[in-house]
């Protein structure tokens, strides 16, 4: 747990072994004003990593599997003006700095990576080992690399409907 002054947790939070939760206040010569907000009744399995230089928000009643990474930044810049691969990764400036929002009642499967700028809508399910790089609408089942919408919950028929 690092940067606890910038981390807010709701009631009934639980985490498995090896959770790495970090609000990055400083990296090399960079300073940040991060916020991590975790809602109530959130459960995170073992060996997951949540990090923010700006803002990561996880809604109420979210279930997060093992070995999940949720981050709003990268070590280096990989679009526009690129960071040189000759710079050791831990010495690269932290880039991207886009907020991540996970809505309420979301289930994130084992091994998922949720990257900078991602938004996962309420009631969605993210399949194991997916890589979320954008927006997943509410009540959507998404999987793959990058994650794409596969099904949407239809409240009229009360079923997950294939949308591919």
Coordinates of N, CA and C in Angstrom, one line a residue:
X1 N 0.9 -1.2 0.0 CA 0.0 0.0 0.0 C 0.9 1.2 0.0
X2 N 0.8 2.0 -1.1 CA 1.6 3.2 -1.2 C 0.7 4.4 -1.5
X3 N 1.0 5.6 -1.0 CA 0.2 6.7 -1.2 C -1.2 6.7 -0.6
X4 N -1.3 6.1 0.6 CA -2.6 5.9 1.3 C -3.3 7.2 1.5
X5 N -2.7 8.3 1.6 CA -3.4 9.6 1.7 C -4.3 9.9 0.5
X6 N -4.1 9.3 -0.6 CA -4.8 9.5 -1.8 C -5.8 8.3 -2.2
X7 N -6.0 7.4 -1.2 CA -6.8 6.3 -1.4 C -8.0 6.3 -0.5
X8 N -9.2 6.1 -1.1 CA -10.4 6.1 -0.3 C -11.1 4.7 -0.6
X9 N -11.5 4.0 0.5 CA -12.2 2.7 0.4 C -13.5 2.8 1.1
X10 N -14.5 2.1 0.5 CA -15.8 2.0 1.2 C -15.8 0.9 2.2
X11 N -16.9 0.6 2.7 CA -17.1 -0.5 3.7 C -17.0 -1.9 3.0
X12 N -16.6 -2.8 3.9 CA -16.6 -4.3 3.5 C -15.6 -4.6 2.3
X13 N -14.5 -3.9 2.3 CA -13.5 -4.2 1.3 C -12.7 -5.4 1.7
X14 N -12.4 -6.3 0.7 CA -11.6 -7.5 1.0 C -10.6 -7.7 -0.1
X15 N -9.5 -8.2 0.2 CA -8.4 -8.5 -0.8 C -7.7 -9.7 -0.4
X16 N -7.3 -10.5 -1.5 CA -6.4 -11.7 -1.2 C -5.0 -11.3 -1.0
X17 N -4.1 -12.3 -1.0 CA -2.7 -12.1 -0.8 C -2.1 -11.3 -1.9
X18 N -1.1 -10.4 -1.6 CA -0.3 -9.8 -2.6 C -0.9 -8.6 -3.3
X19 N -2.0 -8.0 -2.8 CA -2.5 -6.8 -3.5 C -1.5 -5.7 -3.4
X20 N -1.3 -5.1 -4.6 CA -0.4 -3.9 -4.7 C -1.3 -2.8 -5.1
X21 N -1.5 -1.9 -4.1 CA -2.4 -0.7 -4.3 C -1.6 0.5 -4.2
X22 N -1.4 1.3 -5.3 CA -0.5 2.5 -5.2 C -1.1 3.7 -5.9
X23 N -1.2 4.8 -5.1 CA -1.5 6.1 -5.6 C -0.1 6.7 -5.7
X24 N 0.4 6.9 -7.0 CA 1.8 7.3 -7.3 C 1.9 8.8 -7.0
X25 N 2.6 9.2 -6.0 CA 2.8 10.6 -5.6 C 4.0 11.2 -6.4
X26 N 5.0 10.3 -6.5 CA 6.2 10.7 -7.2 C 6.9 9.6 -7.9
X27 N 7.4 9.9 -9.1 CA 8.2 8.9 -9.8 C 9.4 9.6 -10.5
X28 N 10.6 9.3 -10.1 CA 11.8 10.0 -10.5 C 11.6 11.5 -10.3
X29 N 11.6 12.3 -11.3 CA 11.5 13.8 -11.1 C 10.0 14.3 -11.3
X30 N 9.1 13.3 -11.5 CA 7.7 13.7 -11.7 C 6.9 13.7 -10.4
X31 N 6.0 14.6 -10.2 CA 5.0 14.6 -9.1 C 3.6 14.5 -9.6
X32 N 2.8 13.9 -8.8 CA 1.4 13.6 -9.2 C 0.4 13.9 -8.1
X33 N -0.8 14.1 -8.4 CA -1.9 14.3 -7.4 C -3.0 13.2 -7.7
X34 N -2.7 11.9 -7.4 CA -3.5 10.8 -7.7 C -4.7 10.7 -6.8
X35 N -5.7 10.0 -7.3 CA -6.9 9.6 -6.4 C -7.3 8.2 -6.8
X36 N -7.4 7.3 -5.8 CA -8.0 6.0 -6.0 C -9.2 5.9 -5.1
X37 N -10.4 5.7 -5.7 CA -11.6 5.5 -4.9 C -12.1 4.1 -5.2
X38 N -12.3 3.4 -4.1 CA -12.8 2.0 -4.2 C -14.1 2.0 -3.4
X39 N -15.2 1.6 -4.0 CA -16.5 1.6 -3.4 C -16.7 0.6 -2.3
X40 N -17.9 0.4 -1.8 CA -18.3 -0.5 -0.8 C -18.5 -1.9 -1.4
X41 N -18.2 -2.9 -0.6 CA -18.4 -4.3 -1.0 C -17.6 -4.8 -2.2
X42 N -16.4 -4.2 -2.3 CA -15.5 -4.6 -3.3 C -14.6 -5.7 -2.8
X43 N -14.4 -6.8 -3.7 CA -13.6 -7.9 -3.3 C -12.6 -8.1 -4.5
X44 N -11.3 -8.2 -4.1 CA -10.2 -8.3 -5.0 C -9.4 -9.6 -4.6
X45 N -9.2 -10.5 -5.6 CA -8.5 -11.7 -5.4 C -7.0 -11.4 -5.3
X46 N -6.2 -12.5 -5.2 CA -4.8 -12.4 -5.0 C -4.0 -11.8 -6.2
X47 N -2.9 -11.2 -5.8 CA -1.8 -10.8 -6.7 C -2.3 -9.7 -7.8
X48 N -3.2 -8.9 -7.4 CA -3.7 -7.8 -8.3 C -3.0 -6.5 -8.0
X49 N -3.0 -5.6 -9.0 CA -2.2 -4.4 -8.9 C -3.1 -3.3 -9.4
X50 N -3.4 -2.3 -8.6 CA -4.1 -1.1 -8.9 C -3.3 0.1 -8.7
X51 N -3.1 0.9 -9.7 CA -2.1 2.1 -9.6 C -2.7 3.3 -10.3
X52 N -2.5 4.5 -9.8 CA -3.0 5.7 -10.4 C -2.0 6.8 -10.2
X53 N -1.8 7.6 -11.3 CA -1.1 8.9 -11.2 C -2.2 10.0 -11.3
X54 N -3.4 9.7 -11.7 CA -4.4 10.7 -11.8 C -5.7 10.2 -11.1
X55 N -6.4 9.2 -11.7 CA -7.7 8.8 -11.1 C -8.1 7.4 -11.5
X56 N -8.3 6.5 -10.5 CA -8.9 5.2 -10.8 C -10.0 5.1 -9.8
X57 N -11.2 4.8 -10.4 CA -12.4 4.6 -9.5 C -13.0 3.3 -9.8
X58 N -13.3 2.6 -8.7 CA -14.0 1.3 -8.8 C -15.3 1.4 -8.0
X59 N -16.4 1.1 -8.7 CA -17.7 1.3 -8.0 C -18.0 0.2 -7.0
X60 N -19.2 0.4 -6.4 CA -19.7 -0.6 -5.4 C -19.9 -2.0 -5.9
X61 N -19.8 -3.0 -5.1 CA -20.1 -4.3 -5.4 C -19.4 -4.9 -6.6
X62 N -18.1 -4.6 -6.7 CA -17.3 -5.1 -7.8 C -16.5 -6.3 -7.3
X63 N -16.4 -7.3 -8.2 CA -15.6 -8.5 -7.9 C -14.4 -8.5 -9.0
X64 N -13.2 -8.5 -8.4 CA -12.0 -8.5 -9.3 C -11.2 -9.8 -9.0
X65 N -10.9 -10.5 -10.1 CA -10.2 -11.8 -10.0 C -8.7 -11.6 -9.7
X66 N -8.0 -12.7 -9.7 CA -6.6 -12.7 -9.4 C -5.8 -12.2 -10.6
X67 N -4.6 -11.7 -10.2 CA -3.6 -11.2 -11.2 C -4.2 -10.2 -12.2
X68 N -5.0 -9.3 -11.7 CA -5.6 -8.2 -12.5 C -4.8 -6.9 -12.3
X69 N -4.6 -6.2 -13.4 CA -3.9 -4.9 -13.4 C -4.9 -3.8 -13.8
X70 N -5.0 -2.8 -13.0 CA -5.9 -1.6 -13.3 C -5.0 -0.4 -13.1
X71 N -4.7 0.3 -14.2 CA -3.8 1.4 -14.1 C -4.2 2.6 -15.1
X72 N -3.9 3.8 -14.7 CA -4.2 4.9 -15.5 C -3.0 5.5 -16.2
X73 N -1.9 4.8 -16.2 CA -0.7 5.3 -16.8 C 0.2 4.2 -17.3
X74 N 1.3 4.6 -18.0 CA 2.3 3.6 -18.6 C 3.6 4.1 -18.2
X75 N 4.6 3.2 -18.3 CA 6.0 3.7 -18.2 C 6.5 4.0 -19.6
X76 N 6.4 5.3 -19.9 CA 6.8 5.8 -21.2 C 5.6 6.2 -22.0
X77 N 5.9 6.8 -23.2 CA 4.9 7.3 -24.1 C 5.0 6.5 -25.4
X78 N 3.9 5.9 -25.9 CA 3.9 5.0 -27.0 C 3.0 5.4 -28.2
X79 N 2.5 6.6 -28.1 CA 1.8 7.2 -29.3 C 2.2 8.7 -29.3
X80 N 2.1 9.3 -30.5 CA 2.6 10.7 -30.6 C 4.1 10.7 -30.5
X81 N 4.6 11.4 -29.6 CA 6.1 11.4 -29.3 C 6.5 10.2 -28.5
X82 N 7.2 9.3 -29.0 CA 7.5 8.0 -28.3 C 8.7 8.1 -27.4
X83 N 8.7 7.3 -26.4 CA 9.8 7.2 -25.4 C 10.8 6.2 -26.0
X84 N 12.1 6.5 -25.9 CA 13.1 5.7 -26.5 C 13.2 4.3 -25.7
X85 N 13.3 3.2 -26.5 CA 13.4 1.9 -25.8 C 14.8 1.7 -25.2
X86 N 15.7 2.7 -25.4 CA 17.0 2.6 -24.8 C 17.0 3.1 -23.3
X87 N 15.9 3.7 -22.9 CA 15.8 4.2 -21.5 C 15.2 3.0 -20.7
X88 N 15.9 2.6 -19.6 CA 15.3 1.5 -18.8 C 13.8 1.8 -18.4
X89 N 13.0 0.8 -18.5 CA 11.5 1.1 -18.2 C 11.2 1.8 -16.9
X90 N 11.9 1.5 -15.8 CA 11.6 2.2 -14.6 C 12.1 3.6 -14.6
X91 N 13.0 4.0 -15.5 CA 13.5 5.4 -15.6 C 12.6 6.2 -16.6
X92 N 11.8 5.6 -17.4 CA 10.9 6.3 -18.3 C 9.9 7.1 -17.6
X93 N 9.6 8.3 -18.1 CA 8.5 9.1 -17.4 C 7.2 8.4 -17.5
X94 N 6.4 8.5 -16.5 CA 5.0 7.9 -16.5 C 4.2 8.7 -17.4
X95 N 3.6 8.1 -18.4 CA 2.8 8.8 -19.4 C 1.4 8.3 -19.5
X96 N 0.6 9.0 -20.3 CA -0.8 8.7 -20.6 C -1.7 9.4 -19.6
X97 N -1.7 9.1 -18.3 CA -2.4 9.9 -17.3 C -3.9 10.1 -17.6
X98 N -4.6 9.0 -18.0 CA -6.0 9.1 -18.3 C -6.8 8.3 -17.3
X99 N -7.9 8.8 -16.8 CA -8.6 8.2 -15.7 C -9.2 6.9 -16.1
X100 N -9.4 6.0 -15.1 CA -10.1 4.7 -15.3 C -11.3 4.6 -14.4
X101 N -12.4 4.2 -15.0 CA -13.7 4.1 -14.2 C -14.2 2.7 -14.4
X102 N -14.5 2.0 -13.3 CA -15.1 0.7 -13.3 C -16.5 0.9 -12.6
X103 N -17.6 0.7 -13.3 CA -18.9 0.9 -12.7 C -19.2 -0.1 -11.7
X104 N -20.4 0.1 -11.1 CA -20.9 -0.8 -10.0 C -21.3 -2.1 -10.6
X105 N -21.3 -3.2 -9.7 CA -21.7 -4.5 -10.1 C -20.9 -5.1 -11.3
X106 N -19.7 -4.8 -11.4 CA -18.9 -5.3 -12.5 C -18.1 -6.5 -12.0
X107 N -17.9 -7.5 -12.8 CA -17.1 -8.7 -12.5 C -15.9 -8.6 -13.5
X108 N -14.7 -8.6 -13.0 CA -13.5 -8.6 -13.8 C -12.8 -9.9 -13.6
X109 N -12.7 -10.7 -14.6 CA -12.1 -12.1 -14.5 C -10.6 -12.1 -14.2
X110 N -10.0 -13.2 -14.0 CA -8.6 -13.4 -13.7 C -7.8 -12.9 -14.9
X111 N -6.6 -12.3 -14.6 CA -5.6 -12.0 -15.6 C -6.0 -10.8 -16.5
X112 N -7.0 -10.1 -16.2 CA -7.4 -8.9 -17.0 C -6.5 -7.7 -16.8
X113 N -6.3 -7.0 -17.8 CA -5.6 -5.7 -17.8 C -6.5 -4.6 -18.2
X114 N -6.7 -3.6 -17.3 CA -7.5 -2.5 -17.6 C -6.6 -1.3 -17.7
X115 N -6.5 -0.8 -18.9 CA -5.5 0.2 -19.2 C -6.0 1.7 -19.1
X116 N -5.1 2.6 -19.3 CA -5.4 4.0 -19.2 C -6.6 4.5 -20.1
X117 N -7.5 5.2 -19.5 CA -8.6 5.8 -20.3 C -9.8 4.8 -20.4
X118 N -9.7 3.6 -19.8 CA -10.8 2.7 -19.9 C -11.9 3.0 -19.0
X119 N -13.1 2.7 -19.5 CA -14.4 2.8 -18.8 C -15.2 1.5 -18.9
X120 N -15.5 0.9 -17.8 CA -16.3 -0.3 -17.8 C -17.7 0.0 -17.2
X121 N -18.7 -0.1 -18.0 CA -20.1 0.2 -17.5 C -20.7 -0.7 -16.5
X122 N -21.6 -0.2 -15.8 CA -22.3 -0.9 -14.7 C -22.8 -2.3 -15.2
X123 N -22.6 -3.3 -14.3 CA -23.1 -4.6 -14.5 C -22.4 -5.4 -15.6
X124 N -21.3 -5.0 -16.1 CA -20.6 -5.6 -17.1 C -19.7 -6.8 -16.6
X125 N -19.3 -7.7 -17.5 CA -18.5 -8.8 -17.2 C -17.3 -8.8 -18.1
X126 N -16.1 -8.8 -17.6 CA -14.9 -8.8 -18.4 C -14.2 -10.2 -18.3
X127 N -14.2 -10.9 -19.4 CA -13.7 -12.3 -19.4 C -12.2 -12.4 -19.1
X128 N -11.8 -13.5 -18.6 CA -10.4 -13.8 -18.1 C -9.4 -13.4 -19.2
X129 N -8.3 -12.8 -18.8 CA -7.2 -12.5 -19.7 C -7.5 -11.4 -20.7
X130 N -8.6 -10.7 -20.6 CA -8.9 -9.7 -21.6 C -8.0 -8.5 -21.3
X131 N -7.9 -7.6 -22.3 CA -7.2 -6.3 -22.2 C -8.2 -5.2 -22.6
X132 N -8.6 -4.5 -21.6 CA -9.5 -3.4 -21.8 C -8.8 -2.1 -22.1
X133 N -9.0 -1.5 -23.3 CA -8.3 -0.3 -23.7 C -9.2 0.8 -24.0
X134 N -10.5 0.7 -23.9 CA -11.5 1.7 -24.2 C -12.7 1.6 -23.3
X135 N -13.9 1.8 -24.0 CA -15.1 1.8 -23.2 C -15.9 0.5 -23.5
X136 N -16.3 -0.1 -22.4 CA -17.2 -1.2 -22.4 C -18.6 -0.7 -21.9
X137 N -19.6 -0.8 -22.7 CA -20.9 -0.2 -22.3 C -21.5 -1.0 -21.1
X138 N -22.5 -0.4 -20.4 CA -23.1 -1.1 -19.3 C -23.8 -2.4 -19.7
X139 N -23.8 -3.3 -18.8 CA -24.5 -4.6 -19.0 C -24.0 -5.4 -20.2
X140 N -22.7 -5.4 -20.4 CA -22.1 -6.0 -21.5 C -21.1 -7.0 -21.1
X141 N -21.0 -8.2 -21.8 CA -20.0 -9.2 -21.6 C -18.9 -9.0 -22.6
X142 N -17.7 -8.7 -22.2 CA -16.6 -8.4 -23.2 C -15.4 -9.4 -22.9
X143 N -14.7 -9.7 -23.9 CA -13.5 -10.6 -23.8 C -12.6 -10.3 -25.0
X144 N -11.3 -10.8 -24.8 CA -10.4 -10.7 -25.9 C -9.3 -9.7 -25.7
X145 N -8.4 -9.6 -26.7 CA -7.3 -8.7 -26.7 C -7.2 -8.0 -28.1
X146 N -7.7 -6.8 -28.1 CA -8.3 -6.0 -27.1 C -9.7 -6.5 -26.8
X147 N -10.3 -6.2 -25.6 CA -11.6 -6.6 -25.3 C -12.6 -6.0 -26.2
X148 N -13.6 -6.9 -26.6 CA -14.7 -6.4 -27.5 C -16.0 -6.9 -26.9
X149 N -17.1 -6.2 -27.1 CA -18.4 -6.6 -26.6 C -18.8 -7.9 -27.4
X150 N -19.2 -8.9 -26.6 CA -19.7 -10.2 -27.2 C -21.2 -10.3 -26.9
X151 N -21.7 -9.9 -25.7 CA -23.1 -10.1 -25.4 C -23.5 -8.9 -24.6
X152 N -24.8 -8.6 -24.6 CA -25.4 -7.6 -23.9 C -26.6 -8.1 -23.1
X153 N -26.8 -7.7 -21.9 CA -28.0 -8.2 -21.1 C -29.2 -7.5 -21.6
X154 N -30.2 -8.3 -22.0 CA -31.5 -7.8 -22.4 C -32.5 -7.9 -21.2
X155 N -32.9 -6.8 -20.7 CA -33.8 -6.8 -19.5 C -35.2 -7.2 -19.8
X156 N -35.6 -7.1 -21.1 CA -36.9 -7.6 -21.5 C -37.1 -9.1 -21.4
X157 N -36.1 -9.8 -22.0 CA -36.1 -11.3 -22.0 C -35.3 -11.9 -20.8
X158 N -34.6 -11.0 -20.1 CA -33.8 -11.5 -18.9 C -32.7 -12.5 -19.3
X159 N -32.0 -12.2 -20.4 CA -30.9 -13.1 -20.9 C -29.8 -12.3 -21.5
X160 N -28.6 -12.9 -21.5 CA -27.5 -12.3 -22.2 C -27.6 -12.7 -23.7
X161 N -27.7 -11.7 -24.6 CA -27.9 -11.8 -26.0 C -26.6 -11.6 -26.8
X162 N -26.3 -12.5 -27.7 CA -25.1 -12.4 -28.5 C -25.2 -11.2 -29.4
X163 N -24.2 -10.3 -29.4 CA -24.3 -9.1 -30.3 C -23.2 -9.1 -31.3
X164 N -22.5 -10.2 -31.5 CA -21.4 -10.3 -32.5 C -22.0 -10.4 -33.9

